[in-house]
CSV table of C-alpha atoms in Angstrom, one decimal:
chain,number,residue,atom,x,y,z
A,1,GLU,CA,6.5,15.3,-117.1
A,2,ALA,CA,7.6,12.3,-119.1
A,3,GLY,CA,7.7,9.0,-117.2
A,4,VAL,CA,10.4,6.3,-117.2
A,5,ALA,CA,10.9,5.0,-120.7
A,6,GLN,CA,11.9,1.4,-121.5
A,7,SER,CA,12.6,-0.5,-124.7
A,8,PRO,CA,11.9,-2.9,-126.2
A,9,ARG,CA,8.5,-3.7,-124.7
A,10,TYR,CA,8.7,-7.4,-125.7
A,11,LYS,CA,11.6,-9.7,-126.6
A,12,ILE,CA,11.7,-13.4,-127.5
A,13,ILE,CA,15.1,-15.2,-127.7
A,14,GLU,CA,16.4,-18.7,-127.5
A,15,LYS,CA,18.4,-19.9,-124.5
A,16,ARG,CA,22.1,-19.2,-124.7
A,17,GLN,CA,21.5,-16.0,-126.7
A,18,SER,CA,22.2,-12.6,-125.4
A,19,VAL,CA,19.7,-9.7,-124.9
A,20,ALA,CA,19.9,-6.0,-123.8
A,21,PHE,CA,17.3,-3.7,-122.4
A,22,TRP,CA,17.4,0.1,-122.3
A,23,CYS,CA,16.0,2.5,-119.7
A,24,ASN,CA,15.7,6.3,-119.6
A,25,PRO,CA,14.7,7.6,-116.2
A,26,ILE,CA,12.6,10.6,-115.3
A,27,SER,CA,14.6,13.8,-116.0
A,28,GLY,CA,16.5,14.9,-112.9
A,29,HIS,CA,16.2,11.5,-111.1
A,30,ALA,CA,19.7,10.5,-109.8
A,31,THR,CA,18.8,7.0,-108.7
A,32,LEU,CA,17.9,4.2,-111.2
A,33,TYR,CA,16.8,0.7,-110.4
A,34,TRP,CA,16.4,-2.5,-112.4
A,35,TYR,CA,13.9,-5.1,-111.1
A,36,GLN,CA,13.0,-8.6,-112.3
A,37,GLN,CA,9.4,-9.7,-111.9
A,38,ILE,CA,8.7,-13.4,-112.5
A,39,LEU,CA,5.1,-14.4,-113.2
A,40,GLY,CA,3.0,-14.5,-110.0
A,41,GLN,CA,5.5,-12.7,-107.9
A,42,GLY,CA,6.4,-9.1,-106.8
A,43,PRO,CA,9.3,-7.3,-108.4
A,44,LYS,CA,12.8,-8.1,-107.1
A,45,LEU,CA,15.6,-5.6,-107.1
A,46,LEU,CA,18.5,-6.6,-109.3
A,47,ILE,CA,20.7,-3.4,-109.2
A,48,GLN,CA,20.5,0.2,-108.0
A,49,PHE,CA,22.6,3.1,-109.4
A,50,GLN,CA,23.1,6.5,-107.8
A,51,ASN,CA,24.2,8.7,-110.7
A,52,ASN,CA,26.6,6.3,-112.5
A,53,GLY,CA,27.8,4.4,-109.5
A,54,VAL,CA,26.4,1.1,-108.2
A,55,VAL,CA,24.7,1.3,-104.8
A,56,ASP,CA,23.4,-2.3,-104.5
A,57,ASP,CA,23.9,-5.2,-106.8
A,58,SER,CA,23.7,-8.0,-104.3
A,59,GLN,CA,20.9,-9.8,-106.1
A,60,LEU,CA,22.3,-9.5,-109.6
A,61,PRO,CA,23.5,-12.9,-111.0
A,62,LYS,CA,26.8,-11.5,-112.1
A,63,ASP,CA,27.9,-14.6,-114.0
A,64,ARG,CA,25.3,-13.7,-116.7
A,65,PHE,CA,23.8,-10.3,-116.0
A,66,SER,CA,25.5,-6.9,-116.3
A,67,ALA,CA,24.3,-3.4,-116.2
A,68,GLU,CA,25.8,0.0,-116.8
A,69,ARG,CA,24.7,3.6,-116.5
A,70,LEU,CA,27.1,5.8,-118.4
A,71,LYS,CA,26.9,9.6,-117.8
A,72,GLY,CA,24.4,9.0,-115.0
A,73,VAL,CA,21.3,9.1,-117.2
A,74,ASP,CA,20.3,6.1,-119.4
A,75,SER,CA,21.0,2.6,-118.4
A,76,THR,CA,21.3,-0.8,-120.1
A,77,LEU,CA,20.8,-4.2,-118.6
A,78,LYS,CA,22.3,-7.2,-120.4
A,79,ILE,CA,21.9,-11.0,-120.1
A,80,GLN,CA,24.5,-13.2,-121.7
A,81,PRO,CA,23.8,-16.1,-122.1
A,82,ALA,CA,20.1,-16.3,-121.3
A,83,LYS,CA,18.5,-19.2,-119.5
A,84,LEU,CA,14.9,-20.4,-119.5
A,85,GLU,CA,14.5,-19.1,-115.9
A,86,ASP,CA,15.3,-15.6,-117.0
A,87,SER,CA,11.8,-15.4,-118.6
A,88,ALA,CA,10.3,-12.4,-116.7
A,89,VAL,CA,9.3,-8.8,-116.9
A,90,TYR,CA,12.3,-6.5,-116.4
A,91,LEU,CA,11.2,-3.2,-114.8
A,92,CYS,CA,13.2,0.0,-114.6
A,93,ALA,CA,12.4,2.6,-111.9
A,94,SER,CA,13.8,5.9,-110.9
A,95,SER,CA,13.7,8.3,-107.9
A,96,HIS,CA,15.1,11.7,-107.3
A,97,GLN,CA,17.6,10.5,-104.7
A,98,SER,CA,18.8,7.4,-103.0
A,99,GLY,CA,17.5,6.2,-99.7
A,100,GLY,CA,14.6,4.1,-98.4
A,101,TRP,CA,12.3,7.0,-97.9
A,102,VAL,CA,11.9,8.2,-101.5
A,103,GLU,CA,9.1,7.4,-103.9
A,104,GLN,CA,10.0,5.2,-106.9
A,105,TYR,CA,8.4,5.5,-110.3
A,106,PHE,CA,8.3,2.6,-112.7
A,107,GLY,CA,8.5,2.2,-116.4
A,108,PRO,CA,6.2,0.0,-118.5
A,109,GLY,CA,8.7,-3.0,-118.4
A,110,THR,CA,10.2,-5.3,-121.0
A,111,ARG,CA,8.6,-8.8,-121.2
A,112,LEU,CA,11.4,-11.3,-122.0
A,113,THR,CA,10.5,-14.9,-123.1
A,114,VAL,CA,13.4,-17.3,-123.4
A,115,THR,CA,12.6,-20.5,-125.4
B,1,GLY,CA,15.3,-8.3,-94.6
B,2,ILE,CA,11.8,-6.9,-94.1
B,3,GLN,CA,9.0,-9.4,-94.8
B,4,VAL,CA,5.8,-8.2,-96.5
B,5,GLU,CA,2.6,-10.1,-96.4
B,6,GLN,CA,-0.5,-9.1,-98.4
B,7,SER,CA,-4.1,-10.4,-98.0
B,8,PRO,CA,-6.2,-11.6,-99.5
B,9,PRO,CA,-4.2,-13.2,-102.3
B,10,ASP,CA,-7.2,-13.1,-104.7
B,11,LEU,CA,-10.4,-11.1,-104.6
B,12,ILE,CA,-13.5,-11.2,-106.9
B,13,LEU,CA,-16.0,-8.4,-106.7
B,14,GLN,CA,-19.1,-7.2,-108.5
B,15,GLU,CA,-18.9,-3.8,-110.0
B,16,GLY,CA,-19.9,-1.2,-107.4
B,17,ALA,CA,-18.7,-3.2,-104.4
B,18,ASN,CA,-16.2,-2.0,-101.8
B,19,SER,CA,-13.0,-3.8,-100.7
B,20,THR,CA,-10.1,-3.6,-98.3
B,21,LEU,CA,-6.7,-4.9,-99.0
B,22,ARG,CA,-4.2,-5.4,-96.2
B,23,CYS,CA,-0.4,-5.2,-96.0
B,24,ASN,CA,1.6,-6.4,-93.0
B,25,PHE,CA,5.3,-5.8,-92.6
B,26,SER,CA,7.8,-7.2,-90.2
B,27,ASP,CA,9.9,-4.2,-89.2
B,28,SER,CA,9.8,-0.4,-89.0
B,29,VAL,CA,9.8,1.3,-92.4
B,30,ASN,CA,10.6,4.7,-93.9
B,31,ASN,CA,8.7,4.1,-97.2
B,32,LEU,CA,5.5,2.3,-98.0
B,33,GLN,CA,4.0,2.5,-101.5
B,34,TRP,CA,0.9,1.0,-103.0
B,35,PHE,CA,0.9,0.1,-106.7
B,36,HIS,CA,-1.6,-1.1,-109.2
B,37,GLN,CA,-0.2,-3.4,-111.9
B,38,ASN,CA,-2.6,-3.3,-114.9
B,39,PRO,CA,-3.1,-6.2,-117.3
B,40,TRP,CA,-0.3,-4.8,-119.5
B,41,GLY,CA,2.2,-5.0,-116.7
B,42,GLN,CA,2.6,-1.3,-115.9
B,43,LEU,CA,3.1,-0.5,-112.2
B,44,ILE,CA,1.1,2.6,-111.4
B,45,ASN,CA,1.9,4.5,-108.2
B,46,LEU,CA,-1.3,4.8,-106.1
B,47,PHE,CA,0.1,6.1,-102.8
B,48,TYR,CA,3.3,7.0,-101.1
B,49,ILE,CA,2.2,6.5,-97.5
B,50,PRO,CA,4.8,5.6,-94.8
B,51,SER,CA,2.3,6.7,-92.2
B,52,GLY,CA,-1.1,8.4,-91.9
B,53,THR,CA,-4.1,8.5,-94.3
B,54,LYS,CA,-4.5,9.7,-97.9
B,55,GLN,CA,-7.3,9.7,-100.3
B,56,ASN,CA,-7.4,9.9,-104.1
B,57,GLY,CA,-10.9,9.7,-105.6
B,58,ARG,CA,-12.4,6.3,-104.9
B,59,LEU,CA,-9.1,5.0,-103.3
B,60,SER,CA,-7.8,5.7,-99.9
B,61,ALA,CA,-5.0,4.2,-97.8
B,62,THR,CA,-4.1,4.2,-94.2
B,63,THR,CA,-0.7,3.1,-92.7
B,64,VAL,CA,-0.4,2.5,-88.9
B,65,ALA,CA,3.4,2.4,-88.7
B,66,THR,CA,3.5,1.5,-85.0
B,67,GLU,CA,1.4,-1.6,-85.6
B,68,ARG,CA,3.2,-2.4,-88.9
B,69,TYR,CA,0.3,-2.6,-91.3
B,70,SER,CA,-1.3,-0.6,-94.1
B,71,LEU,CA,-4.8,-0.8,-95.6
B,72,LEU,CA,-5.9,0.1,-99.1
B,73,TYR,CA,-9.6,0.8,-99.6
B,74,ILE,CA,-11.4,0.7,-102.9
B,75,SER,CA,-14.9,2.0,-103.0
B,76,SER,CA,-17.5,1.6,-105.7
B,77,SER,CA,-15.2,-0.7,-107.7
B,78,GLN,CA,-15.1,-0.5,-111.5
B,79,THR,CA,-13.9,-3.1,-114.0
B,80,THR,CA,-10.9,-0.9,-114.7
B,81,ASP,CA,-9.8,-1.5,-111.1
B,82,SER,CA,-8.9,-5.1,-112.1
B,83,GLY,CA,-5.3,-6.1,-111.8
B,84,VAL,CA,-2.8,-6.8,-109.1
B,85,TYR,CA,-2.2,-4.5,-106.2
B,86,PHE,CA,1.2,-4.5,-104.6
B,87,CYS,CA,2.4,-3.1,-101.3
B,88,ALA,CA,6.1,-2.3,-101.2
B,89,VAL,CA,8.2,-1.2,-98.2
B,90,SER,CA,11.7,-0.2,-97.4
B,91,GLY,CA,13.8,0.6,-94.3
B,92,TYR,CA,16.8,2.5,-95.4
B,93,SER,CA,17.4,1.1,-98.8
B,94,THR,CA,15.9,-1.7,-100.8
B,95,LEU,CA,12.1,-1.6,-101.7
B,96,THR,CA,10.7,-5.0,-100.9
B,97,PHE,CA,7.4,-6.1,-102.5
B,98,GLY,CA,4.7,-8.3,-101.2
B,99,LYS,CA,3.2,-11.0,-103.5
B,100,GLY,CA,0.2,-8.9,-104.3
B,101,THR,CA,-3.5,-9.1,-104.3
B,102,MET,CA,-5.1,-10.1,-107.6
B,103,LEU,CA,-8.4,-8.2,-108.0
B,104,LEU,CA,-11.1,-9.1,-110.6
B,105,VAL,CA,-14.1,-6.8,-110.9
B,106,SER,CA,-16.9,-8.2,-112.9
B,107,PRO,CA,-19.6,-6.2,-114.6
């Protein structure tokens, strides 16, 4: 079974530029998550989708971050404009259903450096 | 929200040694997962263990839900065990991660 796929793996941009990340979840997984992991910390949830609807985006900085999951499969996360403090690893995860009791599986992440 | 504390924050071992990592959490949980984050940043699922005991090779984990803690045991450690070990818990929705234990296994 293929795992969660993410691209690109690395991205370097200048502040005020825009960037987009892509995620393809495990086949059949209805729930998709985007996390931000700053160096030295654990991942923090940014947004959770159930199929193509948003379940939780309470920690997403909506003035600059946006995410969509068209057709309930792939998802993109965009930052526009980027700030220096956005430098982090962006992790995508998926699970077969929503709810606190389900196991989540993580992709390899995209390491973003904002200069 | 649920608070998660992991200890110790850092651990250095000689190859072949055993270790125990601890995760304390502040409220009842429906999900508890242990992850290993390798030096390339990949989060690898080790255990899904909201309660009870599981073993997988040299690794085992025990969660005592009523006392709000979980333990991860690593036996006969190898250099490839190096990395950061995260405990993550959730009640009914959001998975909350601890700050992790950074493990370095030297040859």
